[in-house]
Tab-separated table of N, CA and C in Angstrom:
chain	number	residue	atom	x	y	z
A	6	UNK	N	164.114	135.448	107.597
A	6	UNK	CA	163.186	136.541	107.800
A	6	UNK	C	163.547	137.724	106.893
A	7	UNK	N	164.771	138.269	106.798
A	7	UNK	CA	165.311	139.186	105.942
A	7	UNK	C	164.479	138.518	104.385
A	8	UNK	N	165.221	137.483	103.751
A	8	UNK	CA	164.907	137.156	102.518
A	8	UNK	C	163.268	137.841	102.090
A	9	UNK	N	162.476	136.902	103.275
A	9	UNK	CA	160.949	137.225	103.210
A	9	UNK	C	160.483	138.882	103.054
A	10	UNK	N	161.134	139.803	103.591
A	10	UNK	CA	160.941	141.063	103.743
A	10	UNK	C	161.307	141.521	102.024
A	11	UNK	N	162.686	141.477	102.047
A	11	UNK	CA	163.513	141.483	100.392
A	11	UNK	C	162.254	141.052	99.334
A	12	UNK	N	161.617	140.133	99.270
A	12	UNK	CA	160.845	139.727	98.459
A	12	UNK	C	159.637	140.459	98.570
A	13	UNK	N	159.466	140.228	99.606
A	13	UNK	CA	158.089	141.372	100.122
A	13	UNK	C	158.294	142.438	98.844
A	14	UNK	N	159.331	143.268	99.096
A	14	UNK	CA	159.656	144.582	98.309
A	14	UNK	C	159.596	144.439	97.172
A	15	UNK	N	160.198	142.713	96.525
A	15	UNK	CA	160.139	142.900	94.787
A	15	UNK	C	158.991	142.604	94.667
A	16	UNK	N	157.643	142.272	95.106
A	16	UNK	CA	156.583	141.557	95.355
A	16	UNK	C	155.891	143.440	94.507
A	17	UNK	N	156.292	144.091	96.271
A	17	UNK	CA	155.345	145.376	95.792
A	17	UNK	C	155.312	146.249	94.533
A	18	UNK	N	154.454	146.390	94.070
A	18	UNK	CA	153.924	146.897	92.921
A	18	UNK	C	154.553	148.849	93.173
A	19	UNK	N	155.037	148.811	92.135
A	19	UNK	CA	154.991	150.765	91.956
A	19	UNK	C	153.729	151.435	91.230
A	20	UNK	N	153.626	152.468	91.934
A	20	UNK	CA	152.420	153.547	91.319
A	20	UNK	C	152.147	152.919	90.129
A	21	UNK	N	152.851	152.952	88.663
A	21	UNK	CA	152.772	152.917	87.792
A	21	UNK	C	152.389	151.698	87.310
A	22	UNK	N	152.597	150.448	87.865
A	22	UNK	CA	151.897	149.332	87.713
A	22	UNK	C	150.902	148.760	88.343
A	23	UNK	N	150.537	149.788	89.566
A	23	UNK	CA	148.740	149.394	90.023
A	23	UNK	C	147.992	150.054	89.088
A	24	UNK	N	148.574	151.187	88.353
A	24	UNK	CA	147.749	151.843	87.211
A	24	UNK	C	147.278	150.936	85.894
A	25	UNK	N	148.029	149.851	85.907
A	25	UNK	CA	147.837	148.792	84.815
A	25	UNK	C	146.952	147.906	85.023
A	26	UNK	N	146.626	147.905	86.321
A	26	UNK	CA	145.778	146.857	86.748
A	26	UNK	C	144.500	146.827	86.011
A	27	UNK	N	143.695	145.605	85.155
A	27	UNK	CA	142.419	145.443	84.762
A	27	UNK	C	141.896	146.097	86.121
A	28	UNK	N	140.247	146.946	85.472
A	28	UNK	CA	138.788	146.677	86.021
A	28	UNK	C	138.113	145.863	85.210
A	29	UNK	N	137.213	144.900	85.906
A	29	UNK	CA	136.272	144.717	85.674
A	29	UNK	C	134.906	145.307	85.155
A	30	UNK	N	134.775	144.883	83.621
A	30	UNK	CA	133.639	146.347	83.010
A	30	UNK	C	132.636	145.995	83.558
A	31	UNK	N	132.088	144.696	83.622
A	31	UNK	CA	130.808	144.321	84.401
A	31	UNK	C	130.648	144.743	85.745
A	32	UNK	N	131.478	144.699	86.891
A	32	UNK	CA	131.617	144.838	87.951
A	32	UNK	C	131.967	145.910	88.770
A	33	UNK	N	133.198	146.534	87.737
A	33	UNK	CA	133.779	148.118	87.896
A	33	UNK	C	134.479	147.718	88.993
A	34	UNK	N	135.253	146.787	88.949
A	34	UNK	CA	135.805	146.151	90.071
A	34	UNK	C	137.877	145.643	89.408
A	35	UNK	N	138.419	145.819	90.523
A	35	UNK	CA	139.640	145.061	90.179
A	35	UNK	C	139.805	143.626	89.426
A	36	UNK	N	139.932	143.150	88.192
A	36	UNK	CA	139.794	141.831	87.821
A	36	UNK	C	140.546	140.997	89.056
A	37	UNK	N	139.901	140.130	89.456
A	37	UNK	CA	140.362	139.137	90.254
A	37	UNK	C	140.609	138.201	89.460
A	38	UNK	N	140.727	136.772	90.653
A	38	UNK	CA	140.339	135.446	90.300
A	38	UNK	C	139.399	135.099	89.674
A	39	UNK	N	138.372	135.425	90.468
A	39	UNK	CA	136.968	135.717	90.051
A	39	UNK	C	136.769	137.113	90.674
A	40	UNK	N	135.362	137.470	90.105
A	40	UNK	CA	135.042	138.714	90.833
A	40	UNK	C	133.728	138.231	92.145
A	41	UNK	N	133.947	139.025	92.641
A	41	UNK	CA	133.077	138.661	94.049
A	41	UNK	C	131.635	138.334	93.503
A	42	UNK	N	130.516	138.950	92.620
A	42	UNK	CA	129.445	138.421	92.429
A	42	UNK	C	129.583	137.343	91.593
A	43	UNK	N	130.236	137.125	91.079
A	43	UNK	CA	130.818	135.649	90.610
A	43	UNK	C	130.942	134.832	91.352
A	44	UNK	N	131.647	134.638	92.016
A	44	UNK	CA	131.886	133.584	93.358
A	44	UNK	C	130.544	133.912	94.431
A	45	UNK	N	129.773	135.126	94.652
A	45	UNK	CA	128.378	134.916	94.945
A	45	UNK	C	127.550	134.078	94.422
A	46	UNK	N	127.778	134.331	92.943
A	46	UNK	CA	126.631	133.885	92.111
A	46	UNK	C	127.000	132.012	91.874
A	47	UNK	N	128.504	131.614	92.251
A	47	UNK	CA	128.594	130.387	92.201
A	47	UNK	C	128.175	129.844	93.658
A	48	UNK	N	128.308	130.363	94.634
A	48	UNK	CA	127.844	129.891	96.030
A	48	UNK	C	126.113	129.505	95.604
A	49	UNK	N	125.583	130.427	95.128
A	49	UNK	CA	124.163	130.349	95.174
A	49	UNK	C	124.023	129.238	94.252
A	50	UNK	N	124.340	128.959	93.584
A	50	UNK	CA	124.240	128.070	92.636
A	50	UNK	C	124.804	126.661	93.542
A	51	UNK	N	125.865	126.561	93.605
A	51	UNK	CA	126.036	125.285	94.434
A	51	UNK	C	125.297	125.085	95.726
A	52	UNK	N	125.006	126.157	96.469
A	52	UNK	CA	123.795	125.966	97.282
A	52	UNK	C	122.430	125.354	96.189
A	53	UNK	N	122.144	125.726	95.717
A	53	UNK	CA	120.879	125.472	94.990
A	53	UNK	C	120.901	124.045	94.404
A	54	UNK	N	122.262	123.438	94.128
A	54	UNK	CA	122.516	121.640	93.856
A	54	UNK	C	122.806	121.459	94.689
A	55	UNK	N	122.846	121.671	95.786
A	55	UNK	CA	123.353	120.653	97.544
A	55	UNK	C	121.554	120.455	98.069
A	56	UNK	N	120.978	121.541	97.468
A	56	UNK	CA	119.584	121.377	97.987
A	56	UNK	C	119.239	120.494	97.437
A	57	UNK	N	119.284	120.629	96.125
A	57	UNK	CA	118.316	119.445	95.125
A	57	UNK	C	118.827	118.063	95.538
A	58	UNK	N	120.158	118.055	95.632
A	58	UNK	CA	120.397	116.756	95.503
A	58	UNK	C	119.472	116.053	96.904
A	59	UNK	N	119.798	117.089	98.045
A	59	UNK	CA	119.191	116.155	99.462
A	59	UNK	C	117.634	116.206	99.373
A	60	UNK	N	117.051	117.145	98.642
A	60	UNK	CA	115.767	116.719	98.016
A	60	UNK	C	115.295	115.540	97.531
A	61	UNK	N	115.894	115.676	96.601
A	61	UNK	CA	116.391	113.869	95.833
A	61	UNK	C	116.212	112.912	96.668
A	62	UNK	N	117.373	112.730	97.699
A	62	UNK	CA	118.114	112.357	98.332
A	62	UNK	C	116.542	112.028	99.353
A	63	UNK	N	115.836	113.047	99.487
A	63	UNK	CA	114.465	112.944	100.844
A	63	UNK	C	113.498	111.600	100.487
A	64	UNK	N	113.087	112.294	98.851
A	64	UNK	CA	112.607	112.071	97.729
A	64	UNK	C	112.569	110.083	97.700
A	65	UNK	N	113.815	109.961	97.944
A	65	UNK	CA	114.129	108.648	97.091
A	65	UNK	C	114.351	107.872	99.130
A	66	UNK	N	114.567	108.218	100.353
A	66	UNK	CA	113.878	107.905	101.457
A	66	UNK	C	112.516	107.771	101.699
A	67	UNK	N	111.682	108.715	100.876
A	67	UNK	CA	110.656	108.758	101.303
A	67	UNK	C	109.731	107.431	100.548
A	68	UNK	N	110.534	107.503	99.197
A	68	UNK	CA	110.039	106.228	98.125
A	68	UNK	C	109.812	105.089	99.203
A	69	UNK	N	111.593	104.420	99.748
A	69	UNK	CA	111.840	103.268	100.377
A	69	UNK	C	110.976	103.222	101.719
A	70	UNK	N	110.471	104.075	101.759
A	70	UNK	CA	109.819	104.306	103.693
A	70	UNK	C	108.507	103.545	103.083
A	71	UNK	N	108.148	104.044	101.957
A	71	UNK	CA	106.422	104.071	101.727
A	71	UNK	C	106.508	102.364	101.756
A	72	UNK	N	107.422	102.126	100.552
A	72	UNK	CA	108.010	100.577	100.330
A	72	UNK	C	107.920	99.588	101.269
A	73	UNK	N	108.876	100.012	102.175
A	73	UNK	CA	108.762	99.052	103.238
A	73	UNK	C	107.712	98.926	104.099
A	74	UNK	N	106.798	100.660	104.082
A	74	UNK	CA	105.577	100.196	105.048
A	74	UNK	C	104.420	99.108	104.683
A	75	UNK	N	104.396	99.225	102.995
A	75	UNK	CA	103.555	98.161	102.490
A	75	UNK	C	104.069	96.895	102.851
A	76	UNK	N	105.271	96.668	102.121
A	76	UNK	CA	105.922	94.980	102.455
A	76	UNK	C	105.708	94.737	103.807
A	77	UNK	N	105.811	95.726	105.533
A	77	UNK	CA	105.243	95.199	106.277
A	77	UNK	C	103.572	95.169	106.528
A	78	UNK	N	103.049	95.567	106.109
A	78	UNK	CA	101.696	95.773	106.120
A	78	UNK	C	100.923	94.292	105.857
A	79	UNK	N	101.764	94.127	104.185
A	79	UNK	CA	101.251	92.882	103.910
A	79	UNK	C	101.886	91.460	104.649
A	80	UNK	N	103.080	91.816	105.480
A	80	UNK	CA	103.287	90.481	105.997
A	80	UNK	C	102.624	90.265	107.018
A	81	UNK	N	101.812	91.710	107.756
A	81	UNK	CA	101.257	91.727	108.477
A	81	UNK	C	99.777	90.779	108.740
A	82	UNK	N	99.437	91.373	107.424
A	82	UNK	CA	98.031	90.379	106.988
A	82	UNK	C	98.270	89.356	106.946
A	83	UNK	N	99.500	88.503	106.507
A	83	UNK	CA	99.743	87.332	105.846
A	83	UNK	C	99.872	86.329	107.513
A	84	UNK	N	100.736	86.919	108.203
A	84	UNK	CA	100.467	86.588	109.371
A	84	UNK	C	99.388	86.311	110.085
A	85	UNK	N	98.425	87.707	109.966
A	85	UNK	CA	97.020	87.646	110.696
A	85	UNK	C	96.252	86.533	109.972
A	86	UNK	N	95.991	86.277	109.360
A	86	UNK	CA	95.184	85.138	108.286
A	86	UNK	C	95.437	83.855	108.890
A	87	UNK	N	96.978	83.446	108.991
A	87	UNK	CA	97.799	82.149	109.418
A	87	UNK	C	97.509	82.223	110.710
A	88	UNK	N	97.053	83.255	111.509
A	88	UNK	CA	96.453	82.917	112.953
A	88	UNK	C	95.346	82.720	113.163
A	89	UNK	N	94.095	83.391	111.691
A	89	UNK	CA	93.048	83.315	112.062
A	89	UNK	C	92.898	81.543	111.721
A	90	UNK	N	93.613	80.968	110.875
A	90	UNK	CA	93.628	79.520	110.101
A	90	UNK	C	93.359	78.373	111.231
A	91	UNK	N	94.765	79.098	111.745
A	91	UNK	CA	95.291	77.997	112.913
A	91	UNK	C	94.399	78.214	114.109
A	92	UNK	N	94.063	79.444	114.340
A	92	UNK	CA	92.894	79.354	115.616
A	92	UNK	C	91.407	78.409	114.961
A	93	UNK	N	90.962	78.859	113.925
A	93	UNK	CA	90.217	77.541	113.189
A	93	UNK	C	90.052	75.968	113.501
A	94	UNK	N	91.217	76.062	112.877
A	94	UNK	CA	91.772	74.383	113.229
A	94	UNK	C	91.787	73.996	114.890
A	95	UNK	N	91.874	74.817	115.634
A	95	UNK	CA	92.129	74.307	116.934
A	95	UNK	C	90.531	74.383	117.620
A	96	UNK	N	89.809	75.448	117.109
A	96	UNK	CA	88.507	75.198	117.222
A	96	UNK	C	87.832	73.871	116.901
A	97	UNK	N	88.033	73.743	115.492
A	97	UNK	CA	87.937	72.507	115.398
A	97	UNK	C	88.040	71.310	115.682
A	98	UNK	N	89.557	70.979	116.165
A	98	UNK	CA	90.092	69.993	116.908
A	98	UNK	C	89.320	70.450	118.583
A	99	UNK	N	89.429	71.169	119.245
A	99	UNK	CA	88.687	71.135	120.340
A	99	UNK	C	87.340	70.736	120.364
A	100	UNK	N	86.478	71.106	119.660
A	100	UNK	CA	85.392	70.248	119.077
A	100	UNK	C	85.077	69.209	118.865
A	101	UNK	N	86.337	68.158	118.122
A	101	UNK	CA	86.507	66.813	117.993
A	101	UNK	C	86.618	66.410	119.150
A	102	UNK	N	87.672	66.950	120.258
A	102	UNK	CA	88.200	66.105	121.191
A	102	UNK	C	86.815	66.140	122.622
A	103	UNK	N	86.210	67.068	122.513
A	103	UNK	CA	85.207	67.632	123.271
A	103	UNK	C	84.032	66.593	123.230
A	104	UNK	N	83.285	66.291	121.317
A	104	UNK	CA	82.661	65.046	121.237
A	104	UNK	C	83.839	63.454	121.263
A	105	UNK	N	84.360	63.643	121.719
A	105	UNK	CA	84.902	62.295	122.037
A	105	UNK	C	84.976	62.016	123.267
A	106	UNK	N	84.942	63.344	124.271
A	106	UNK	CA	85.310	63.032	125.511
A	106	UNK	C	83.695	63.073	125.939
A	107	UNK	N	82.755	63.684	125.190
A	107	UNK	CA	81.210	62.980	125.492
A	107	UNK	C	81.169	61.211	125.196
A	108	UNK	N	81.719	61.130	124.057
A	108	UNK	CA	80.978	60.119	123.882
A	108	UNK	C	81.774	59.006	124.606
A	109	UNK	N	82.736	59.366	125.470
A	109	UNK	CA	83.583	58.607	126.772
A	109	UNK	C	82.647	58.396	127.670
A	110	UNK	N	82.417	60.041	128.232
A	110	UNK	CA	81.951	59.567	128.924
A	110	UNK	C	79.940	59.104	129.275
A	111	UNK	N	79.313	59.131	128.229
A	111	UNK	CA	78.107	58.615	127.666
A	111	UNK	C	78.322	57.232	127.882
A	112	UNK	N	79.528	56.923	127.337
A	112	UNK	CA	80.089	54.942	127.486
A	112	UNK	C	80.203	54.697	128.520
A	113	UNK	N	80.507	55.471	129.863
A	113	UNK	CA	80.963	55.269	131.349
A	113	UNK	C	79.983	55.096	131.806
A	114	UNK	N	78.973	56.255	131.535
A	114	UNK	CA	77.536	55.768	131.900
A	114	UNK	C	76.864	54.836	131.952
A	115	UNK	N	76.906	53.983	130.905
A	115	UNK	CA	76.514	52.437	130.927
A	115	UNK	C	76.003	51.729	131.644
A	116	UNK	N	75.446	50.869	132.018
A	116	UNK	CA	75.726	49.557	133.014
A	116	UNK	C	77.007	49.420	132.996
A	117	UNK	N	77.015	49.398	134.647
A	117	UNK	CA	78.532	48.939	135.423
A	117	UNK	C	78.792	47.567	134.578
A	118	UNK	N	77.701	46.118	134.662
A	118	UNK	CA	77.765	45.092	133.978
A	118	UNK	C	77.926	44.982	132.716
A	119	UNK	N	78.039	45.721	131.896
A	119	UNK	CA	78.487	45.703	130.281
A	119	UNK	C	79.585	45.751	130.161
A	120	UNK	N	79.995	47.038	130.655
A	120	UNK	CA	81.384	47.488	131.091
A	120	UNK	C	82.760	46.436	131.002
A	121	UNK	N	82.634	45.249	132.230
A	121	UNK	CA	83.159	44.646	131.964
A	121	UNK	C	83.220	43.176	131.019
A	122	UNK	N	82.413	42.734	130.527
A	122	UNK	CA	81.777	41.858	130.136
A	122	UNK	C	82.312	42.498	128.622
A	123	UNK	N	82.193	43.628	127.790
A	123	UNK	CA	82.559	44.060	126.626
A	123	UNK	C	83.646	44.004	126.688
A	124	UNK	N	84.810	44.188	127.931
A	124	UNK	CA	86.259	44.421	128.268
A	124	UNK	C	86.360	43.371	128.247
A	125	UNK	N	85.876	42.055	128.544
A	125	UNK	CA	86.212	41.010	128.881
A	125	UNK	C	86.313	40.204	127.352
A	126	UNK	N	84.983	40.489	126.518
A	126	UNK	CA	85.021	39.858	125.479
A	126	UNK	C	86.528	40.522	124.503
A	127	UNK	N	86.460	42.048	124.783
A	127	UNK	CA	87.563	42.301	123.640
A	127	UNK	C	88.616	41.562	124.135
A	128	UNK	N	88.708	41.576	125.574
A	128	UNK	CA	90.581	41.004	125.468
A	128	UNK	C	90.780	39.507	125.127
A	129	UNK	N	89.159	38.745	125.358
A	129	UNK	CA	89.517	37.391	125.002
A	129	UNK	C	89.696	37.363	123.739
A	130	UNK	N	88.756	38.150	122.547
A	130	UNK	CA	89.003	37.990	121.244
A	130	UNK	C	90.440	38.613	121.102
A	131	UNK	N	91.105	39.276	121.572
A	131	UNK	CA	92.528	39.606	121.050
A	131	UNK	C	93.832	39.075	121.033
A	132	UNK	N	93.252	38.009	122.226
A	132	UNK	CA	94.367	37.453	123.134
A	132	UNK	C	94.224	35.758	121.933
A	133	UNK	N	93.017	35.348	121.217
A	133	UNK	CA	92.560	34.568	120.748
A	133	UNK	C	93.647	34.671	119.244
């Protein structure tokens, strides 16, 4: 703790060498590190590229959003089509199976006596 104090003292500056100290002509200010509107004027500035970039950054989300809403859009259709196809086809096939199950039962209708007599001939010719 002593040492720290000791140093403290060679640390402090006499009258005669705060008199040496630069101003700043632009600023009228103590030369710093930087001078304070400097390091203002760099805040604003790196504010002003943290913006752009997440701009960008919105920019190039907003690209991929649009992107993907099409690619689903169109698988959307591509889908709807393949249902309207297949409901088609089953129309169709219900249709087929619909005249077949007429023309069943149109055949049932028959004479009872044909009936078997046609049954009778197919199985003899098969069995033949």
């Amino acid at each position: 703790m002593v040492n720290m104090v000791e140093r403290l003292r060679e640390v402090k500056l006499s009258p005669e060498e705060e008199q040496k100290r630069e101003i700043c002509v632009r600023h009228e200010e103590e030369v710093l590190l930087f001078c304070k509107d400097d390091g203002k004027n760099q805040i604003v500035s790196e504010t002003q590229h943290v913006q752009a970039k997440f701009n960008q950054m919105r920019g190039n989300l907003d690209y991929e959003e649009q992107k993907e809403q099409l690619k689903l859009r169109k698988e959307e259709a591509n889908i709807l089509y393949k249902l309207t196809d297949a409901e088609n086809v089953l129309v169709q096939q219900s249709q087929l199976v619909r005249a077949l199950i007429s023309d069943v039962e149109h055949s049932l209708q028959g004479s009872t006596t044909e009936m078997p007599r046609k049954t009778w001939e197919e199985v003899s010719v098969t069995e033949i």
